[in-house]
């Protein structure tokens, strides 16, 4: 099966903890992304990776960092979570930035 | 900086009517305009997309109308069905390695 796979589906943690989310795509795409979707459904780009090169790094807090071992994997680490980090984090991939996206199922983070 | 504006925020139509969702953009370098739909509890999925070489793209009941001069594009859903009820996102991207920007979404409800 070819798709974008994210783990975990759901994560609950306390303020100040470190969390990591995994994303893997088996579509042979060259570009991967992380988006944050808040409670109002707004989709905000966080990072883009093209063949392990960071091509977009939006003004996200420095506690967020992308990690990639190859073009099929793009993980997201949050060093010290804060309550406002509670959201759904969506991983996506595409052949190019101006082509169709495939999204993963998302990781819902709840910070308490 | 909101580069893609979407309206209305929510829309209710009766079954069989045509739903019209609107988007506008600012950046003239944008050259790819997809629409995604997201059902509750699921991730966004590509519905239909257009490039500026065309001013219309059809796929079954779904049609994109594109106006390059006014920097506007719209999604028309003909013969709306209750199963079309979802949140619809427009997006815009260019080929300069800038990640796509999404509109704020339109929550569509189709009443039987």
CSV table of C-alpha atoms in Angstrom, one decimal:
chain,number,residue,atom,x,y,z
A,1,UNK,CA,0.0,0.0,0.0
A,2,UNK,CA,1.3,3.4,-1.0
A,3,UNK,CA,0.4,6.3,1.3
A,4,UNK,CA,1.5,8.7,4.0
A,5,UNK,CA,1.8,7.0,7.4
A,6,UNK,CA,1.8,8.9,10.7
A,7,UNK,CA,2.4,7.7,14.2
A,8,UNK,CA,1.1,8.0,16.8
A,9,UNK,CA,-2.5,8.8,16.1
A,10,UNK,CA,-3.0,10.5,19.4
A,11,UNK,CA,-0.7,11.7,22.2
A,12,UNK,CA,-1.4,13.2,25.6
A,13,UNK,CA,1.5,14.8,27.5
A,14,UNK,CA,2.2,17.4,30.1
A,15,UNK,CA,3.6,20.9,29.7
A,16,UNK,CA,7.4,20.9,29.3
A,17,UNK,CA,7.7,17.3,28.0
A,18,UNK,CA,9.4,16.4,24.7
A,19,UNK,CA,7.4,14.6,22.0
A,20,UNK,CA,8.3,13.2,18.6
A,21,UNK,CA,5.9,12.4,15.8
A,22,UNK,CA,6.8,10.1,12.9
A,23,UNK,CA,5.9,10.3,9.2
A,24,UNK,CA,6.8,8.0,6.4
A,25,UNK,CA,5.6,8.1,2.8
A,26,UNK,CA,5.8,5.2,0.3
A,27,UNK,CA,4.6,7.2,-2.7
A,28,UNK,CA,8.1,8.0,-4.1
A,29,UNK,CA,7.5,11.7,-3.6
A,30,UNK,CA,10.4,14.2,-3.3
A,31,UNK,CA,8.9,16.7,-0.9
A,32,UNK,CA,7.4,16.3,2.5
A,33,UNK,CA,5.6,18.8,4.8
A,34,UNK,CA,4.3,19.3,8.3
A,35,UNK,CA,1.2,21.3,8.8
A,36,UNK,CA,-0.5,22.3,12.1
A,37,UNK,CA,-4.3,22.3,12.1
A,38,UNK,CA,-5.9,24.1,15.0
A,39,UNK,CA,-9.3,23.8,16.6
A,40,UNK,CA,-10.7,26.2,14.0
A,41,UNK,CA,-9.5,23.9,11.2
A,42,UNK,CA,-6.9,26.4,10.0
A,43,UNK,CA,-4.0,24.7,8.2
A,44,UNK,CA,-0.6,26.3,8.8
A,45,UNK,CA,2.6,25.2,7.1
A,46,UNK,CA,5.4,24.5,9.5
A,47,UNK,CA,8.1,22.9,7.5
A,48,UNK,CA,8.9,21.6,4.0
A,49,UNK,CA,11.7,19.2,3.1
A,50,UNK,CA,12.9,18.4,-0.4
A,51,UNK,CA,15.4,15.6,-0.6
A,52,UNK,CA,16.4,16.3,3.0
A,53,UNK,CA,16.9,20.0,2.3
A,54,UNK,CA,14.8,22.4,4.3
A,55,UNK,CA,13.2,24.6,1.7
A,56,UNK,CA,10.6,26.4,3.9
A,57,UNK,CA,10.9,27.1,7.5
A,58,UNK,CA,8.1,29.2,8.7
A,59,UNK,CA,8.3,31.4,11.8
A,60,UNK,CA,7.4,28.5,14.1
A,61,UNK,CA,8.7,28.5,17.7
A,62,UNK,CA,12.3,27.1,18.1
A,63,UNK,CA,11.1,24.3,20.2
A,64,UNK,CA,9.8,22.7,17.0
A,65,UNK,CA,12.3,20.9,14.8
A,66,UNK,CA,12.0,18.6,11.7
A,67,UNK,CA,14.2,15.6,11.4
A,68,UNK,CA,14.7,13.6,8.2
A,69,UNK,CA,16.8,10.5,7.5
A,70,UNK,CA,15.9,10.3,3.8
A,71,UNK,CA,13.3,11.7,1.5
A,72,UNK,CA,10.7,9.1,2.6
A,73,UNK,CA,10.8,10.1,6.3
A,74,UNK,CA,10.1,13.4,8.0
A,75,UNK,CA,9.7,13.4,11.8
A,76,UNK,CA,8.7,16.3,14.0
A,77,UNK,CA,10.1,17.0,17.4
A,78,UNK,CA,8.8,19.4,20.0
A,79,UNK,CA,11.3,20.0,22.7
A,80,UNK,CA,9.2,21.4,25.5
A,81,UNK,CA,5.5,21.4,24.7
A,82,UNK,CA,3.2,24.2,25.7
A,83,UNK,CA,-0.6,24.3,26.0
A,84,UNK,CA,-1.0,26.2,22.7
A,85,UNK,CA,0.7,23.3,20.9
A,86,UNK,CA,-2.5,21.2,21.3
A,87,UNK,CA,-3.6,20.6,17.7
A,88,UNK,CA,-3.6,18.1,14.9
A,89,UNK,CA,-0.3,17.7,13.2
A,90,UNK,CA,-0.6,16.7,9.5
A,91,UNK,CA,2.2,15.2,7.5
A,92,UNK,CA,1.9,15.4,3.7
A,93,UNK,CA,4.0,14.7,0.6
A,94,UNK,CA,4.0,15.6,-3.1
A,95,UNK,CA,6.2,15.2,-6.1
A,96,UNK,CA,6.8,19.0,-6.3
A,97,UNK,CA,5.5,22.0,-4.3
A,98,UNK,CA,3.1,22.8,-7.1
A,99,UNK,CA,1.6,19.4,-7.5
A,100,UNK,CA,-1.0,17.3,-5.6
A,101,UNK,CA,-0.6,16.6,-1.9
A,102,UNK,CA,-1.3,13.4,-0.1
A,103,UNK,CA,-1.9,13.8,3.6
A,104,UNK,CA,-1.4,11.4,6.4
A,105,UNK,CA,-4.1,10.6,9.0
A,106,UNK,CA,-2.7,13.1,11.4
A,107,UNK,CA,-1.4,13.1,15.0
A,108,UNK,CA,-3.6,14.7,17.6
A,109,UNK,CA,-1.6,16.3,20.4
A,110,UNK,CA,-3.2,17.2,23.7
A,111,UNK,CA,-1.0,19.1,26.2
A,112,UNK,CA,-2.3,19.2,29.7
B,1,UNK,CA,0.0,37.4,6.2
B,2,UNK,CA,-3.0,35.8,4.6
B,3,UNK,CA,-2.1,35.0,1.0
B,4,UNK,CA,-5.3,33.0,0.2
B,5,UNK,CA,-8.7,34.3,1.3
B,6,UNK,CA,-11.7,32.0,1.3
B,7,UNK,CA,-15.4,32.7,1.7
B,8,UNK,CA,-17.9,32.1,3.0
B,9,UNK,CA,-16.8,30.6,6.3
B,10,UNK,CA,-19.9,28.4,6.3
B,11,UNK,CA,-22.5,27.5,3.7
B,12,UNK,CA,-25.8,25.6,3.8
B,13,UNK,CA,-27.6,24.5,0.7
B,14,UNK,CA,-30.4,22.1,0.0
B,15,UNK,CA,-29.9,18.8,-1.7
B,16,UNK,CA,-29.8,19.3,-5.5
B,17,UNK,CA,-28.7,23.0,-5.4
B,18,UNK,CA,-25.3,24.2,-6.6
B,19,UNK,CA,-22.9,25.2,-3.8
B,20,UNK,CA,-20.4,28.0,-4.7
B,21,UNK,CA,-17.2,28.4,-2.7
B,22,UNK,CA,-14.9,31.3,-3.4
B,23,UNK,CA,-11.2,32.0,-3.0
B,24,UNK,CA,-8.9,34.9,-3.9
B,25,UNK,CA,-5.1,35.3,-3.8
B,26,UNK,CA,-2.5,38.0,-3.8
B,27,UNK,CA,0.7,36.5,-5.1
B,28,UNK,CA,1.0,36.6,-8.9
B,29,UNK,CA,3.6,33.9,-8.9
B,30,UNK,CA,1.0,31.3,-7.8
B,31,UNK,CA,0.4,28.8,-10.6
B,32,UNK,CA,-1.3,25.8,-9.1
B,33,UNK,CA,-4.7,26.0,-7.4
B,34,UNK,CA,-6.1,22.8,-5.8
B,35,UNK,CA,-9.2,22.3,-3.7
B,36,UNK,CA,-9.3,19.8,-0.9
B,37,UNK,CA,-12.2,18.4,1.2
B,38,UNK,CA,-12.0,17.2,4.7
B,39,UNK,CA,-14.7,15.1,6.3
B,40,UNK,CA,-15.0,15.0,10.2
B,41,UNK,CA,-12.3,12.9,11.8
B,42,UNK,CA,-10.4,12.6,8.5
B,43,UNK,CA,-7.5,14.3,6.8
B,44,UNK,CA,-7.8,16.7,3.8
B,45,UNK,CA,-7.9,14.9,0.5
B,46,UNK,CA,-7.5,16.4,-3.0
B,47,UNK,CA,-10.7,17.0,-4.8
B,48,UNK,CA,-9.8,18.9,-8.0
B,49,UNK,CA,-7.1,21.3,-9.2
B,50,UNK,CA,-6.4,23.8,-11.9
B,51,UNK,CA,-3.4,25.6,-13.5
B,52,UNK,CA,-3.7,29.2,-15.0
B,53,UNK,CA,-3.5,27.9,-18.6
B,54,UNK,CA,-7.2,27.1,-18.2
B,55,UNK,CA,-10.1,29.1,-16.8
B,56,UNK,CA,-12.3,26.1,-16.1
B,57,UNK,CA,-11.8,22.6,-14.9
B,58,UNK,CA,-14.5,20.0,-14.6
B,59,UNK,CA,-14.7,16.6,-12.8
B,60,UNK,CA,-18.1,15.2,-12.6
B,61,UNK,CA,-20.2,17.5,-10.4
B,62,UNK,CA,-17.2,19.6,-9.4
B,63,UNK,CA,-16.1,22.6,-11.4
B,64,UNK,CA,-13.3,25.2,-10.8
B,65,UNK,CA,-13.7,28.6,-12.4
B,66,UNK,CA,-10.5,30.6,-12.6
B,67,UNK,CA,-10.1,34.3,-13.2
B,68,UNK,CA,-6.4,35.2,-13.5
B,69,UNK,CA,-7.0,38.9,-14.0
B,70,UNK,CA,-9.0,39.3,-10.8
B,71,UNK,CA,-6.9,36.6,-9.0
B,72,UNK,CA,-10.0,34.7,-8.0
B,73,UNK,CA,-11.1,31.1,-8.3
B,74,UNK,CA,-14.2,29.3,-7.2
B,75,UNK,CA,-15.5,25.7,-6.7
B,76,UNK,CA,-19.0,24.9,-7.9
B,77,UNK,CA,-20.6,21.7,-6.6
B,78,UNK,CA,-23.6,20.9,-8.8
B,79,UNK,CA,-26.5,18.8,-7.6
B,80,UNK,CA,-25.2,18.9,-4.0
B,81,UNK,CA,-25.7,15.8,-2.0
B,82,UNK,CA,-25.7,15.3,1.8
B,83,UNK,CA,-22.5,13.3,1.4
B,84,UNK,CA,-20.8,16.4,0.1
B,85,UNK,CA,-21.1,17.9,3.6
B,86,UNK,CA,-17.5,18.6,4.7
B,87,UNK,CA,-15.0,21.4,5.1
B,88,UNK,CA,-13.5,22.6,1.8
B,89,UNK,CA,-10.1,24.2,1.5
B,90,UNK,CA,-8.7,26.1,-1.4
B,91,UNK,CA,-4.9,26.4,-1.8
B,92,UNK,CA,-2.3,28.1,-4.0
B,93,UNK,CA,1.3,27.4,-4.7
B,94,UNK,CA,4.1,28.3,-7.1
B,95,UNK,CA,7.1,26.4,-8.4
B,96,UNK,CA,9.6,28.4,-6.4
B,97,UNK,CA,9.8,25.9,-3.5
B,98,UNK,CA,7.3,27.8,-1.5
B,99,UNK,CA,4.9,25.5,0.3
B,100,UNK,CA,1.2,25.9,-0.7
B,101,UNK,CA,-0.9,28.3,1.3
B,102,UNK,CA,-4.4,27.2,2.3
B,103,UNK,CA,-7.5,29.2,2.7
B,104,UNK,CA,-9.3,29.2,6.1
B,105,UNK,CA,-11.9,26.7,4.9
B,106,UNK,CA,-15.6,26.7,4.1
B,107,UNK,CA,-17.8,24.4,6.1
B,108,UNK,CA,-20.5,23.1,3.7
B,109,UNK,CA,-23.7,21.5,4.9
B,110,UNK,CA,-26.1,20.0,2.4
B,111,UNK,CA,-29.6,19.5,3.8
B,112,UNK,CA,-31.7,16.6,2.5
